[in-house]
Amino acid sequence: MLDPKLFRESPDLVRAALAKKHLVVDLDAILALDETWRIKLQQVESLRGQQKAANAEMAKLPKGSAEFVSKVHEMKAVSAQVKEGEVVLKEMEDRLKQAMMTLPNLPHASVPEGRTPEDNVVFATHGDVNALSSHAKPHWEIAGFDKLFDFARGAKVTGAGFPFYVGDAARLVRALLHFFLDENGKAGYVEVNPPIFVNAASATATGQLPDKEGQMYEAPVDGFYAVPTAEVPLTNFFRDEIIDEALLPVYRCAYTPCFRREAGNYGKDVRGLNRLHQFDKVELLKWVHPATSYDELDKLRGDAESLLRKLELPYRVLLMCGGDLGFAQSKKYDLEVWSAGQKRWLEVSSCSNFETFQARRAQIRFRGKDGKPELVHTINGSGLAVPRVLAALLENNLQADGRVKIPTVLVPYFGKEFLSFA
RNA sequence: GGAGAGGUGGCUGAGUGGUCGAAAGCAGCGCUUUGCUAAAGCGCCGUAGGUGUAAAAGCCUACCGGGGGUUCGAAUCCCCCCCUCUCCGCCA
């Protein structure tokens, strides 16, 4: 959500920023709604003021007195007006709030212009893509893949996109998670194990609702949503709280399974481990002082990158253009790992600064120097998502004999130097 | 799941229909005096929205877990929901 004062006082500034995101928003309609709401608010407040004044008078009058009775009669009319006005006001408020929820976050000045993913800027590339195994093939074509990554039985037991990881595959998932959490801990992120169901208020605060309603699995009897990312419960940890300024920045990380319905995503990029309904991910999250948030974003991106480096996986960093920025982000970098078999880049982390967008919805603040509460900036990114790292690892490290070489840093976690499909 | 007890400002805790946005204490901030690891006295000390302003101040309204209702008037009465605690049931 945006600051109402911002678009009320500087609508042109907001208009220009929204144009960069290439989203069509009827700001004038919202401004008009805001205007009528404020007029109505003043009406109702003045009526309530009358009630309050009368109340003070009546408290001093004897209960049965003629004066009292006539006052009651008089105030009945006012009371009716207030009730009527409040209904209208509530309706206006709801409409305004709903309209404001459709306003996306404004992009930062450093975000490049652009409309489509093709316009994203390759910010950095690391590692030699051409030096990889000549045996590489798409991971789902590796002999024995189906035994270790059992999609068929997953589909039987649950549905498509819910694979079983068996034996060495399960072990490798666990090794990766363990490695990620250990490394993130060393980088200063406090590990958290959060709930993996959240309520509607939490999903709204981080921007999943109402924007991405159909993308989450729901438990309607209890009003819960299965988390699409640990970002949701983690960010909501401090919802409706004022954090001690001295505690900023707060660094946290969390592993959770992530659940995504991925409604509407079909095609070849859903093969194998590329896109699943349930997958494991470690999320990095920071609550920071607004003055430092872009430095903190760069640092967080660096933390995620260092995981890929240690795993010896070639990757590139994309700086997302205005048109490819998400609804809630001010600035976003995507980390994409090279998958030698598929010969394409796979997104494994998305590092974003939300500025006050989430913080306003979630009311996460700190007390500034002047004693006034101020919204924090929230920043998050994956560190990292497992399945695509796994895909790249299987493809890039495939040996002539059909085994997969385990990166050196992972050997202590995995317990062996090779993964075998035999 | 059943029965009962509760949810009040940063914390503790009064308040059961009318000047209650809410006593008191603690913590915090400022000033004064005595002193010099401290004490006493006085004052200030919630959040949000609107209005106002260069910015403030000021003014208005709302908020006593959340949402409805009764009433001229609700922290206080009624209904629903959420949460906490105790007991019972069930259970990894």
Coordinates of N, CA and C in Angstrom, one line a residue, chain A residues 89-167:
Chain A
L89 N -20.1 6.1 5.3 CA -18.7 6.3 5.5 C -17.9 5.0 5.4
K90 N -18.5 3.9 6.1 CA -17.9 2.6 6.1 C -17.7 2.1 4.7
E91 N -18.8 2.3 3.9 CA -18.8 1.8 2.6 C -17.8 2.5 1.7
M92 N -17.7 3.8 1.9 CA -16.7 4.6 1.2 C -15.3 4.2 1.6
E93 N -15.1 4.0 2.9 CA -13.8 3.6 3.4 C -13.4 2.2 2.8
D94 N -14.3 1.3 2.7 CA -14.0 0.0 2.2 C -13.6 0.1 0.7
R95 N -14.4 0.9 0.0 CA -14.1 1.1 -1.4 C -12.8 1.7 -1.6
L96 N -12.5 2.7 -0.9 CA -11.2 3.4 -1.0 C -10.0 2.5 -0.7
K97 N -10.2 1.7 0.4 CA -9.2 0.8 0.8 C -8.9 -0.2 -0.2
Q98 N -10.0 -0.7 -0.8 CA -9.9 -1.7 -1.8 C -9.1 -1.2 -3.0
A99 N -9.5 0.1 -3.4 CA -8.9 0.7 -4.5 C -7.4 0.9 -4.2
M100 N -7.1 1.3 -3.0 CA -5.7 1.5 -2.7 C -4.9 0.3 -2.7
M101 N -5.5 -0.8 -2.4 CA -4.9 -2.1 -2.4 C -4.4 -2.5 -3.8
T102 N -5.1 -1.9 -4.8 CA -4.8 -2.3 -6.2 C -3.6 -1.4 -6.7
L103 N -3.2 -0.4 -5.9 CA -2.0 0.4 -6.3 C -0.7 -0.4 -6.0
P104 N 0.1 -0.6 -7.0 CA 1.3 -1.3 -6.8 C 2.4 -0.4 -6.2
N105 N 3.4 -1.0 -5.7 CA 4.5 -0.2 -5.1 C 5.2 0.6 -6.2
L106 N 5.8 1.7 -5.9 CA 6.5 2.5 -6.9 C 8.0 2.0 -7.1
P107 N 8.4 2.0 -8.3 CA 9.8 1.5 -8.5 C 10.8 2.6 -8.1
H108 N 12.0 2.1 -7.7 CA 13.1 3.0 -7.3 C 13.7 3.6 -8.5
A109 N 14.3 4.8 -8.4 CA 14.9 5.5 -9.5 C 15.9 4.7 -10.3
S110 N 16.6 3.8 -9.6 CA 17.7 3.0 -10.2 C 17.1 1.8 -11.0
V111 N 15.8 1.6 -11.0 CA 15.2 0.5 -11.8 C 15.2 0.9 -13.3
P112 N 15.7 0.0 -14.1 CA 15.8 0.3 -15.6 C 14.4 0.4 -16.2
E113 N 14.3 1.2 -17.2 CA 13.0 1.2 -18.0 C 12.9 -0.1 -18.7
G114 N 11.6 -0.5 -19.0 CA 11.4 -1.7 -19.8 C 10.1 -2.3 -19.5
R115 N 9.7 -3.1 -20.4 CA 8.3 -3.6 -20.4 C 8.2 -5.1 -20.1
T116 N 9.1 -5.9 -20.8 CA 9.1 -7.3 -20.7 C 10.4 -7.9 -20.1
P117 N 10.3 -9.2 -19.8 CA 11.5 -9.9 -19.3 C 12.8 -9.6 -20.2
E118 N 12.6 -9.4 -21.5 CA 13.7 -9.2 -22.4 C 14.4 -7.9 -22.0
D119 N 13.7 -7.0 -21.4 CA 14.3 -5.7 -21.0 C 15.0 -5.7 -19.7
N120 N 15.1 -6.8 -19.1 CA 15.8 -6.9 -17.8 C 17.3 -6.7 -18.1
V121 N 18.0 -6.2 -17.2 CA 19.5 -5.9 -17.4 C 20.3 -7.0 -16.8
V122 N 21.2 -7.6 -17.6 CA 22.1 -8.6 -17.0 C 23.1 -7.8 -16.2
F123 N 23.0 -7.9 -14.9 CA 23.8 -7.0 -14.0 C 25.2 -7.6 -13.8
A124 N 25.3 -8.9 -13.7 CA 26.5 -9.6 -13.5 C 26.4 -11.1 -13.9
T125 N 27.5 -11.6 -14.4 CA 27.6 -13.1 -14.7 C 28.8 -13.7 -14.0
H126 N 28.6 -14.8 -13.4 CA 29.7 -15.4 -12.7 C 29.9 -16.9 -13.1
G127 N 31.1 -17.3 -13.4 CA 31.3 -18.7 -13.7 C 31.3 -18.9 -15.2
D128 N 32.0 -20.0 -15.7 CA 32.1 -20.2 -17.1 C 31.1 -21.3 -17.6
V129 N 30.1 -20.8 -18.3 CA 29.0 -21.7 -18.8 C 29.5 -22.7 -19.7
N130 N 30.6 -22.4 -20.5 CA 31.0 -23.3 -21.6 C 31.9 -24.4 -21.0
A131 N 32.4 -24.2 -19.8 CA 33.4 -25.2 -19.3 C 32.7 -26.4 -18.7
L132 N 31.4 -26.5 -18.8 CA 30.6 -27.6 -18.1 C 30.6 -28.9 -18.9
S133 N 30.2 -29.9 -18.2 CA 30.2 -31.3 -18.7 C 29.6 -31.4 -20.1
S134 N 30.3 -32.1 -20.9 CA 29.8 -32.4 -22.3 C 28.7 -33.5 -22.2
H135 N 28.6 -34.1 -21.1 CA 27.6 -35.2 -20.9 C 26.2 -34.6 -20.5
A136 N 26.2 -33.3 -20.3 CA 25.0 -32.7 -19.7 C 23.8 -33.0 -20.5
K137 N 22.7 -33.3 -19.8 CA 21.4 -33.5 -20.4 C 20.3 -33.0 -19.4
P138 N 19.1 -32.7 -19.9 CA 18.1 -32.3 -19.0 C 18.0 -33.4 -17.8
H139 N 17.8 -32.9 -16.6 CA 18.0 -33.8 -15.5 C 17.0 -34.9 -15.5
W140 N 15.8 -34.7 -16.1 CA 14.8 -35.7 -16.1 C 15.1 -36.8 -17.1
E141 N 16.1 -36.6 -17.9 CA 16.6 -37.6 -18.9 C 17.7 -38.5 -18.4
I142 N 18.2 -38.1 -17.2 CA 19.4 -38.9 -16.7 C 18.9 -40.3 -16.3
A143 N 19.6 -41.3 -16.7 CA 19.2 -42.6 -16.4 C 19.0 -42.8 -14.9
G144 N 17.9 -43.3 -14.5 CA 17.6 -43.6 -13.1 C 17.0 -42.5 -12.3
F145 N 16.8 -41.3 -13.0 CA 16.2 -40.2 -12.4 C 14.9 -40.5 -11.7
D146 N 14.0 -41.2 -12.4 CA 12.7 -41.5 -11.9 C 12.6 -42.2 -10.6
K147 N 13.7 -43.0 -10.3 CA 13.7 -43.8 -9.1 C 14.0 -42.8 -7.9
L148 N 14.9 -41.9 -8.1 CA 15.3 -41.0 -7.0 C 14.3 -39.8 -6.8
F149 N 13.8 -39.4 -8.0 CA 12.8 -38.3 -7.9 C 11.5 -38.9 -8.5
D150 N 10.6 -39.4 -7.6 CA 9.5 -40.2 -8.0 C 8.3 -39.4 -8.2
F151 N 8.1 -38.8 -9.4 CA 7.0 -38.0 -9.7 C 5.7 -38.8 -9.9
A152 N 5.9 -40.0 -10.4 CA 4.7 -40.9 -10.6 C 4.0 -41.2 -9.3
R153 N 4.7 -41.6 -8.3 CA 4.1 -42.0 -7.1 C 3.6 -40.7 -6.3
G154 N 4.3 -39.6 -6.5 CA 3.9 -38.4 -6.0 C 2.5 -38.0 -6.5
A155 N 2.4 -38.2 -7.8 CA 1.1 -37.9 -8.5 C 0.0 -38.8 -8.0
K156 N 0.3 -40.0 -7.7 CA -0.7 -41.0 -7.2 C -1.1 -40.6 -5.8
V157 N -0.1 -40.2 -5.0 CA -0.4 -40.0 -3.6 C -1.0 -38.6 -3.4
T158 N -0.5 -37.6 -4.1 CA -1.1 -36.3 -4.0 C -1.6 -35.7 -5.3
G159 N -0.7 -35.4 -6.2 CA -1.0 -34.9 -7.5 C 0.3 -34.5 -8.2
A160 N 0.1 -34.0 -9.4 CA 1.3 -33.6 -10.2 C 2.0 -32.5 -9.5
G161 N 3.3 -32.5 -9.6 CA 4.1 -31.5 -8.9 C 4.4 -31.7 -7.4
F162 N 4.1 -32.9 -7.0 CA 4.4 -33.2 -5.6 C 5.3 -34.5 -5.5
P163 N 6.6 -34.4 -5.9 CA 7.4 -35.6 -6.1 C 7.8 -36.2 -4.7
F164 N 8.1 -37.5 -4.7 CA 8.9 -38.1 -3.6 C 10.4 -37.9 -4.0
Y165 N 11.2 -37.6 -3.0 CA 12.6 -37.7 -3.1 C 13.1 -38.9 -2.4
V166 N 13.7 -39.8 -3.0 CA 14.1 -41.1 -2.4 C 15.6 -41.3 -2.3
G167 N 16.0 -41.8 -1.2 CA 17.4 -42.2 -1.0 C 18.4 -41.0 -1.1

